[in-house]
PDB file of C-alpha atoms in Angstrom:
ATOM      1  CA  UNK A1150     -56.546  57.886  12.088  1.00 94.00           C
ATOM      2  CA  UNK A1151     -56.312  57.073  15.646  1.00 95.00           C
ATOM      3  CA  UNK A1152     -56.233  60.211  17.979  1.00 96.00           C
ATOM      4  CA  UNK A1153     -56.073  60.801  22.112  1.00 96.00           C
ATOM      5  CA  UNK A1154     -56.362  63.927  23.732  1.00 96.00           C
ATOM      6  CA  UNK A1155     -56.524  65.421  27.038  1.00 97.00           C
ATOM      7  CA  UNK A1156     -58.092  68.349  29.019  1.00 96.00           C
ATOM      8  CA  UNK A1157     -58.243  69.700  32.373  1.00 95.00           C
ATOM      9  CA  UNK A1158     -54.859  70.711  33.019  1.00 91.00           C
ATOM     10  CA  UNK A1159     -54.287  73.762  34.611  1.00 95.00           C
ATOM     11  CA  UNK A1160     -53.016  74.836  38.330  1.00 96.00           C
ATOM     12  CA  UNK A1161     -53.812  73.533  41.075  1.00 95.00           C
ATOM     13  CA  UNK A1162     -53.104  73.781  44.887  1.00 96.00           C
ATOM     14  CA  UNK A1163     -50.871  71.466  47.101  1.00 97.00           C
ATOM     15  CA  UNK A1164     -52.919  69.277  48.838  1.00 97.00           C
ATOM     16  CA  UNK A1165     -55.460  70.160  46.395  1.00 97.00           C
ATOM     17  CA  UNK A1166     -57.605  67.916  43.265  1.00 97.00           C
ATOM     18  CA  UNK A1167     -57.394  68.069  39.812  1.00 98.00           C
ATOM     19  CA  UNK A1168     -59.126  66.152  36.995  1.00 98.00           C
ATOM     20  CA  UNK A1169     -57.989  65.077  33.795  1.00 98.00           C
ATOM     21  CA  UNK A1170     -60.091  63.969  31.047  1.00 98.00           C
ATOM     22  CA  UNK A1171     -58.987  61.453  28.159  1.00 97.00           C
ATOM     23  CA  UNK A1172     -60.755  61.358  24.887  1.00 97.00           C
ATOM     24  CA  UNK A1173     -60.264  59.434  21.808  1.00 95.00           C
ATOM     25  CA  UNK A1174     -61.341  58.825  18.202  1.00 93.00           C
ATOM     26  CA  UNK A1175     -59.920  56.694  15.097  1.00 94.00           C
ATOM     27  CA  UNK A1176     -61.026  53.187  17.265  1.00 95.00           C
ATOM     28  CA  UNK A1177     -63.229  51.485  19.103  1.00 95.00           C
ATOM     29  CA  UNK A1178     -62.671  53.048  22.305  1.00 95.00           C
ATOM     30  CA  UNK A1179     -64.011  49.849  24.678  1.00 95.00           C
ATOM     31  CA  UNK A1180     -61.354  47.776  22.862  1.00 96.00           C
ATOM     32  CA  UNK A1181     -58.369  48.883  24.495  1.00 97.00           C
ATOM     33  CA  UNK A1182     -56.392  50.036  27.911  1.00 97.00           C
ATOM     34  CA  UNK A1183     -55.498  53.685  28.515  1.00 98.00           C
ATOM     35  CA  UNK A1184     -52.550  54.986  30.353  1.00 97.00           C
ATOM     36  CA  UNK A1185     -51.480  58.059  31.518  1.00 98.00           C
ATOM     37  CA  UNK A1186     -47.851  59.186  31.005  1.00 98.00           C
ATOM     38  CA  UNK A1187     -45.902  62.205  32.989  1.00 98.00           C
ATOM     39  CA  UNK A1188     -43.111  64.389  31.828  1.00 98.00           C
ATOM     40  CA  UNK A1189     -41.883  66.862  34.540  1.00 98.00           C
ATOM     41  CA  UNK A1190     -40.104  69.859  32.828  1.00 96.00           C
ATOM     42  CA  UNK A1191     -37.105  69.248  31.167  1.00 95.00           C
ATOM     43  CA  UNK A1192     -37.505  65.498  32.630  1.00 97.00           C
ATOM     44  CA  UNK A1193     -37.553  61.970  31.141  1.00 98.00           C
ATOM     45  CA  UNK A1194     -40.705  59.850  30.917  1.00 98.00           C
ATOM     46  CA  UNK A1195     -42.804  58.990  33.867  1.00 98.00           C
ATOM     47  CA  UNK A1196     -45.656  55.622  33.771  1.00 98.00           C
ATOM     48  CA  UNK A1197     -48.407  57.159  36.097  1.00 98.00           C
ATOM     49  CA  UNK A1198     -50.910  54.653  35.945  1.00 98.00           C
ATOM     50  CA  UNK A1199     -53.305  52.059  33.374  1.00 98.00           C
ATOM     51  CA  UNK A1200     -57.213  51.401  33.271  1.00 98.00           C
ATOM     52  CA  UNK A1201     -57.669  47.932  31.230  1.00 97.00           C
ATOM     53  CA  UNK A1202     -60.228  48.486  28.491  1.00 96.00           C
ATOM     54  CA  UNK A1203     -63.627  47.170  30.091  1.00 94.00           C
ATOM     55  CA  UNK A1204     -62.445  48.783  33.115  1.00 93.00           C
ATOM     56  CA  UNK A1205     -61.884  45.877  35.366  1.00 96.00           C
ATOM     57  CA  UNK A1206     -58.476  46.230  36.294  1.00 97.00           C
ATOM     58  CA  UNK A1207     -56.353  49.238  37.150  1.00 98.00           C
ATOM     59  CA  UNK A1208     -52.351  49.945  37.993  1.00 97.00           C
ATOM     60  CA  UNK A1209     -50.144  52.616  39.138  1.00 98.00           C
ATOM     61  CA  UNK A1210     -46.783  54.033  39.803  1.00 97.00           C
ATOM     62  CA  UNK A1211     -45.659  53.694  43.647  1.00 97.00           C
ATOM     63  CA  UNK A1212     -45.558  57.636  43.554  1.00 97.00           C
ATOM     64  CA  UNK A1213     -49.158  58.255  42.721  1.00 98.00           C
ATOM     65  CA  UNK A1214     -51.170  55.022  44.816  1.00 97.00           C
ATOM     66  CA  UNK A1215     -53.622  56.136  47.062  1.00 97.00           C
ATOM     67  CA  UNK A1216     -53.595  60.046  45.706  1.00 98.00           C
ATOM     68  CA  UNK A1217     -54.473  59.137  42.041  1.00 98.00           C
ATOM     69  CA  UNK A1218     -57.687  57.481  40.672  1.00 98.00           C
ATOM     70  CA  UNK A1219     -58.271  56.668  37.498  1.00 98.00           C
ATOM     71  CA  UNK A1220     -61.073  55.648  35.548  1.00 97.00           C
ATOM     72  CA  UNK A1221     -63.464  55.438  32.236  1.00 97.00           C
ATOM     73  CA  UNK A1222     -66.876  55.740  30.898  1.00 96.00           C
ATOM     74  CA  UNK A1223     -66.630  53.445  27.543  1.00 95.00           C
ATOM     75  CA  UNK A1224     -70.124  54.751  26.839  1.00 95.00           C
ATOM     76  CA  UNK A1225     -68.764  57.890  27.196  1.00 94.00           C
ATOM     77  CA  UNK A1226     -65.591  57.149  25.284  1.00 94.00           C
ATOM     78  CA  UNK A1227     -63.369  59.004  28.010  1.00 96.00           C
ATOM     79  CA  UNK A1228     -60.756  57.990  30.864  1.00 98.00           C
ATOM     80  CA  UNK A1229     -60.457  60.630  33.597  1.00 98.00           C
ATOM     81  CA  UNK A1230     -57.284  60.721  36.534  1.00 98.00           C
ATOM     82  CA  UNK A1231     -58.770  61.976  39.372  1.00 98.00           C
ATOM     83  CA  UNK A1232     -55.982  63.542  41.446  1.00 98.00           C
ATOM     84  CA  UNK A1233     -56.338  63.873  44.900  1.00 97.00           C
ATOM     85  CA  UNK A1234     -53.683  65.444  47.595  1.00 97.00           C
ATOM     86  CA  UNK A1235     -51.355  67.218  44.964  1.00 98.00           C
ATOM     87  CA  UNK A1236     -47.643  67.688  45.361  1.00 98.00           C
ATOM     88  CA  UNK A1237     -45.729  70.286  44.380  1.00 97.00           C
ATOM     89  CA  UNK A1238     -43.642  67.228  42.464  1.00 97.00           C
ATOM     90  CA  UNK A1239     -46.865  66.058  40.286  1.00 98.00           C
ATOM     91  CA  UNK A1240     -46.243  69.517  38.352  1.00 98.00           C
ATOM     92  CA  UNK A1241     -45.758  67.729  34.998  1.00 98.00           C
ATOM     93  CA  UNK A1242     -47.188  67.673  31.238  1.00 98.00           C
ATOM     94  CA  UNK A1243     -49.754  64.674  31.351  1.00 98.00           C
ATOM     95  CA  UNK A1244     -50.365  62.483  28.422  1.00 98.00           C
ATOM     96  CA  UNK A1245     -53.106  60.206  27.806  1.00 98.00           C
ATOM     97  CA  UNK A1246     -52.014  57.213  25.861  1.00 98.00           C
ATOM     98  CA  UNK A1247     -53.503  54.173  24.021  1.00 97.00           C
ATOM     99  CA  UNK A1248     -53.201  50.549  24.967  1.00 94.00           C
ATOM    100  CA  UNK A1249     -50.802  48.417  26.906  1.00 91.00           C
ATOM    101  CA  UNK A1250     -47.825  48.933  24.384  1.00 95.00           C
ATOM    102  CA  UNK A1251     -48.459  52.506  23.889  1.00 96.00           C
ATOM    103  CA  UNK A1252     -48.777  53.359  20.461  1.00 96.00           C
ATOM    104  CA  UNK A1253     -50.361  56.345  20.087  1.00 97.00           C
ATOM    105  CA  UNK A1254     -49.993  59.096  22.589  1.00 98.00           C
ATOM    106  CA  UNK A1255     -51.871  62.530  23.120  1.00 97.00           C
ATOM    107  CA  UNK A1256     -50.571  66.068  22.887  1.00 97.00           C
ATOM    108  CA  UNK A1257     -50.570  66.300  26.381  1.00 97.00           C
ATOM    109  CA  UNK A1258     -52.057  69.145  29.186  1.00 97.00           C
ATOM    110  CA  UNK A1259     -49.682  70.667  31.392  1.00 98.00           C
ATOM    111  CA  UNK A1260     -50.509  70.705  34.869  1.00 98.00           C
ATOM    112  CA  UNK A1261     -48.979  73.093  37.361  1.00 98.00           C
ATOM    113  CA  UNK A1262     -49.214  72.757  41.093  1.00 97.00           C
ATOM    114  CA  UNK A1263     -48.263  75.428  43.421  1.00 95.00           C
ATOM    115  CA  UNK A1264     -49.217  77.803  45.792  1.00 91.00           C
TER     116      UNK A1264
ATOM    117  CA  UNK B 971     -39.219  47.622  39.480  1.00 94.00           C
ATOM    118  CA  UNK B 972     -36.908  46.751  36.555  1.00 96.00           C
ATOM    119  CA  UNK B 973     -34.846  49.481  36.233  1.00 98.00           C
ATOM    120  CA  UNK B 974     -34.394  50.530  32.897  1.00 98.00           C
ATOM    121  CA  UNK B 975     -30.831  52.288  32.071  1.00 98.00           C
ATOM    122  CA  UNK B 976     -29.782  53.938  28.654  1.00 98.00           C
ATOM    123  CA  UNK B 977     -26.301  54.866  27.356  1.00 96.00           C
ATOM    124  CA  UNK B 978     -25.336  57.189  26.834  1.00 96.00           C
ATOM    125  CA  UNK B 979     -27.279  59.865  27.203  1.00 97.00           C
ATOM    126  CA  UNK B 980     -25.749  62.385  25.066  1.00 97.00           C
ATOM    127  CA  UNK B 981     -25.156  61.409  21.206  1.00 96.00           C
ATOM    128  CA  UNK B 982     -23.346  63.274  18.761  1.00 96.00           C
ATOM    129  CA  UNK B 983     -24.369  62.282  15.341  1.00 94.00           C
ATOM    130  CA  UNK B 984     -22.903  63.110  12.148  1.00 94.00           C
ATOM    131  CA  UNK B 985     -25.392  63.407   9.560  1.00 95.00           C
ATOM    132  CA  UNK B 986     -25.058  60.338   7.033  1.00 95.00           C
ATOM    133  CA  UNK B 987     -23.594  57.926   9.720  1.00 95.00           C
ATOM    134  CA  UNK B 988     -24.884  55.180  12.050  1.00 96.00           C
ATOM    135  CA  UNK B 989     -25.938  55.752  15.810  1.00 96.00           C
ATOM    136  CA  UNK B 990     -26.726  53.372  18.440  1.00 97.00           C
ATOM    137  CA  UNK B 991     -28.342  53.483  21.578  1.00 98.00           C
ATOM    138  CA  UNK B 992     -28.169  50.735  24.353  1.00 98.00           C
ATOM    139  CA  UNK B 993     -31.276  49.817  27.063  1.00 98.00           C
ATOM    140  CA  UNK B 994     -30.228  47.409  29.715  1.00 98.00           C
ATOM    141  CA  UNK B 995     -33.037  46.265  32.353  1.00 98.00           C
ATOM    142  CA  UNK B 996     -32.257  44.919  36.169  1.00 97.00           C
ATOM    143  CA  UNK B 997     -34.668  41.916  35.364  1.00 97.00           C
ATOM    144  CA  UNK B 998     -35.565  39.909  32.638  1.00 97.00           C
ATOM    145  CA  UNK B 999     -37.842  41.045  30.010  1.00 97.00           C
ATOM    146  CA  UNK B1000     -39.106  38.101  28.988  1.00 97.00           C
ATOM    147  CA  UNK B1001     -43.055  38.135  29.656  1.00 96.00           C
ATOM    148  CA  UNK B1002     -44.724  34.314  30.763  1.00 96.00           C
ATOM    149  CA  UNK B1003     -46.436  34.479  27.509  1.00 96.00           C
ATOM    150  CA  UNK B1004     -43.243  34.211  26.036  1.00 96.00           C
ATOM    151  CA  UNK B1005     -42.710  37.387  24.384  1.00 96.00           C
ATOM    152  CA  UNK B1006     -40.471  40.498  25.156  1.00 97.00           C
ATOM    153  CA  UNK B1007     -41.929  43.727  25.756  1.00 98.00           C
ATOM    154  CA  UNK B1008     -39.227  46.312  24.791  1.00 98.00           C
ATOM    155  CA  UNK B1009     -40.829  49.611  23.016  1.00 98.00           C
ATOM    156  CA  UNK B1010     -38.452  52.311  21.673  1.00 98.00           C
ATOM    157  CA  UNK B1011     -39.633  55.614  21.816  1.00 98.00           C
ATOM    158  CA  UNK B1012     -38.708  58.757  19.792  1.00 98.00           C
ATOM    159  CA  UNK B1013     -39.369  62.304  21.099  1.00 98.00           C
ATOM    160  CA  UNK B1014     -38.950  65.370  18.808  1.00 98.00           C
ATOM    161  CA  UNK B1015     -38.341  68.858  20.515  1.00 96.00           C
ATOM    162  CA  UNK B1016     -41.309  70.346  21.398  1.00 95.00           C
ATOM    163  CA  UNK B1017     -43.511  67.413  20.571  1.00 97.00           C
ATOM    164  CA  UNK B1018     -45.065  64.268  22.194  1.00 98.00           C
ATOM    165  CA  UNK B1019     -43.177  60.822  21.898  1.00 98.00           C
ATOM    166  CA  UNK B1020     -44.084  58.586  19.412  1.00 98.00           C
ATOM    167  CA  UNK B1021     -43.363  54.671  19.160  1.00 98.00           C
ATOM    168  CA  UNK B1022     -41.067  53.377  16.850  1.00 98.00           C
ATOM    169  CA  UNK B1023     -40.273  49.876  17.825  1.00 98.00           C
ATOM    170  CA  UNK B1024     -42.154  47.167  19.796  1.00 98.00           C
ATOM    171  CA  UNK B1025     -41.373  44.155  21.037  1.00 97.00           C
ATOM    172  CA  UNK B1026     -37.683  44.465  20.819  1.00 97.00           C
ATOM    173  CA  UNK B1027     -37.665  44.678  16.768  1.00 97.00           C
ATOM    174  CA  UNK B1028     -40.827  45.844  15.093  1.00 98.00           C
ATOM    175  CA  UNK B1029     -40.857  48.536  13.700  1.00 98.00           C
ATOM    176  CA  UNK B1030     -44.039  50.902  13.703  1.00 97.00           C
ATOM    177  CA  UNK B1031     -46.246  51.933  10.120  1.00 95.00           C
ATOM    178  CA  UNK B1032     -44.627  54.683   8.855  1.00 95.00           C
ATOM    179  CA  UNK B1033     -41.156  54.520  10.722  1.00 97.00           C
ATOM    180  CA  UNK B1034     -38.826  54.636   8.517  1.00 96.00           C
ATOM    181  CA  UNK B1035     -36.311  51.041   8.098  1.00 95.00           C
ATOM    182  CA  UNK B1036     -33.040  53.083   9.351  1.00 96.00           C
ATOM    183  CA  UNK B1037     -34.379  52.195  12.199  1.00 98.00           C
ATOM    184  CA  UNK B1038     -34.027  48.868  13.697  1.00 98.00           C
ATOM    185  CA  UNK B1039     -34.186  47.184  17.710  1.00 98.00           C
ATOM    186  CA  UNK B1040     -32.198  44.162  18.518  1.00 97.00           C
ATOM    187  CA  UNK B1041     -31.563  42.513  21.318  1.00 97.00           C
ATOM    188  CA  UNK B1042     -32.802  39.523  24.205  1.00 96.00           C
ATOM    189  CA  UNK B1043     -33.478  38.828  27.576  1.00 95.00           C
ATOM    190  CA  UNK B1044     -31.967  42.155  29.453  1.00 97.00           C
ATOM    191  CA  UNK B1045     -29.850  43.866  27.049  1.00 98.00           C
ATOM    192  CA  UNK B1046     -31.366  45.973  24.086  1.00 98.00           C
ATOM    193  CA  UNK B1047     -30.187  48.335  21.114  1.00 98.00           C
ATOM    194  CA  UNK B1048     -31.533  50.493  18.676  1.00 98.00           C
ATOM    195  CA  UNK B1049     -29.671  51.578  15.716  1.00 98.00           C
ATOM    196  CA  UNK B1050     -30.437  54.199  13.284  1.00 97.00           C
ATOM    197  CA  UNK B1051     -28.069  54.185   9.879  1.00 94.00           C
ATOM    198  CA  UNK B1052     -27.785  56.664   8.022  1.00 94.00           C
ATOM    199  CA  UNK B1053     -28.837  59.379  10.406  1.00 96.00           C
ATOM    200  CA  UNK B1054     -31.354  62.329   9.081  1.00 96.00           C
ATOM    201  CA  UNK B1055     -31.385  65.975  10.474  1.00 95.00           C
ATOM    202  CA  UNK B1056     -35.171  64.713  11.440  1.00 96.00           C
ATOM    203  CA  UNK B1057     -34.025  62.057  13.851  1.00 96.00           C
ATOM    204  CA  UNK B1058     -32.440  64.631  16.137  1.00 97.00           C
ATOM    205  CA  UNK B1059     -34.324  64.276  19.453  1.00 97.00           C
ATOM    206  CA  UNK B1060     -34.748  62.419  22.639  1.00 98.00           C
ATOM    207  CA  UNK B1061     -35.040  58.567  22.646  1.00 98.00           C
ATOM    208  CA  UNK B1062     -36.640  56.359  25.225  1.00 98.00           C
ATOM    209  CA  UNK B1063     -36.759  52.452  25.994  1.00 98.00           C
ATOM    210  CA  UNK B1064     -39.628  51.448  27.831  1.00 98.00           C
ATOM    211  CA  UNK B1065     -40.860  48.118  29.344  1.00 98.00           C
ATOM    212  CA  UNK B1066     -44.575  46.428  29.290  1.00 97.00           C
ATOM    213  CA  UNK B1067     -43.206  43.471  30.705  1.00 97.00           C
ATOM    214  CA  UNK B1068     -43.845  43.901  34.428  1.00 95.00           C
ATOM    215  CA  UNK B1069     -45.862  46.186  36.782  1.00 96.00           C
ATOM    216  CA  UNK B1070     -45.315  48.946  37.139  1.00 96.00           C
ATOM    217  CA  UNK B1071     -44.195  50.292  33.359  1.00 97.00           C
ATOM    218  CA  UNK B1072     -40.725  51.514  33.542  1.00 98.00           C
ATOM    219  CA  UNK B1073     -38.568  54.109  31.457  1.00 98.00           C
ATOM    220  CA  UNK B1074     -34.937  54.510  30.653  1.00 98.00           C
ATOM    221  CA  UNK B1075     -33.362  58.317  31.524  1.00 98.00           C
ATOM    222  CA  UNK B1076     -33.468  58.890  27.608  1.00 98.00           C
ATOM    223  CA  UNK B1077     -30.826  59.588  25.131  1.00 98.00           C
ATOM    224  CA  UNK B1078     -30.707  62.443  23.493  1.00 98.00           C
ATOM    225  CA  UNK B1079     -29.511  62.379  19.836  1.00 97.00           C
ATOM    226  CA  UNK B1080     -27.823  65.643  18.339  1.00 95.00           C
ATOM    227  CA  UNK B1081     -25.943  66.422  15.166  1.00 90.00           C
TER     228      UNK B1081
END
């Protein structure tokens, strides 16, 4: 059974970093992308940003370019979002989720930013 | 971006009966390697989504066959007959066509 989850939520400062963490099992980790999804509360679905699966090649949103790194460790068998310069609008519920299509998605970590 | 709009967004179901949900992009779906990436996504209250549907009409292991995706090009539907209390929720379209990944506003589905 294929299964993503995610840590280092938590509250963080405007202007401020955060780090997220990404972790799967069920799969051969190196075999596919990872993206990270947003949900604001009480708001629709939000694409953040995708890591292919050997790393190589990385996208993401408009909103988050140039704040937001992400990144993996297939030896490690974890993604991490690196998020630099928070906004008070980045305070979402983040989910880590498998492949290019999506198909299996993490519980999520909340991650609250404000002073 | 393509733009990714739902209708509606409010959906009174009666238990037993069909529901349908539309997903129109601003651009073509159609990917150069010829296929459509349209996912349908169902969200529970107080859980994460899940997929039901990819590429426009497959459905997912385990999703049950009331529901079904149709649709071409720019214009997309998902219908769910015979509607369960379980169904009740918030439904999403979502494109892995083009950069970057877009979502519709979602639908929410209530009896």
């Amino acid at each position: 059974e294929v299964q993503m989850w995610e840590s280092g939520g938590g509250l963080g400062q405007p202007g401020g970093p955060l780090r997220l963490s990404c972790a799967a099992s069920g799969y051969t980790f190196s075999q596919h992308a990872i993206n990270w999804v947003r949900q604001a509360p009480g708001k629709g679905l939000e694409w953040v940003s995708l890591i292919s699966d050997n790393g190589d090649a990385t996208y993401y949103a408009d909103s988050v370019r140039g704040r937001f790194i992400i990144s993996r460790d297939n030896s490690k068998g974890t993604v991490s979002l690196q998020m630099n310069s928070l906004r008070v609008e980045d305070t979402a519920v983040y989910y880590c989720v498998r492949s290019n299509f999506v198909d299996y998605w993490g519980q999520g970590t909340l991650v609250t930013v404000s002073s | 971006d393509a733009v990714m709009t739902q209708s509606p967004l409010s959906l009174p179901v009666t238990l037993g009966q069909s529901a349908s949900i539309s997903c129109r992009s601003s651009q073509s779906l159609v990917h150069s390697d010829g296929n459509t990436y349209l996912i349908w996504l169902q969200q529970r209250p107080g859980q994460s989504p899940r997929r039901l549907i990819y590429k426009v009409s497959n459905r997912d292991s385990g999703v049950p066959d009331r529901f079904s995706g149709s649709g071409s090009g720019t214009d997309f539907t998902l219908k769910i007959t015979r509607v369960e209390a379980e169904d009740v929720g918030v439904y999403y379209c979502m494109q892995a066509t083009e950069w970057p990944r877009t979502f519709g506003q979602g639908t929410k589905v209530e009896i």
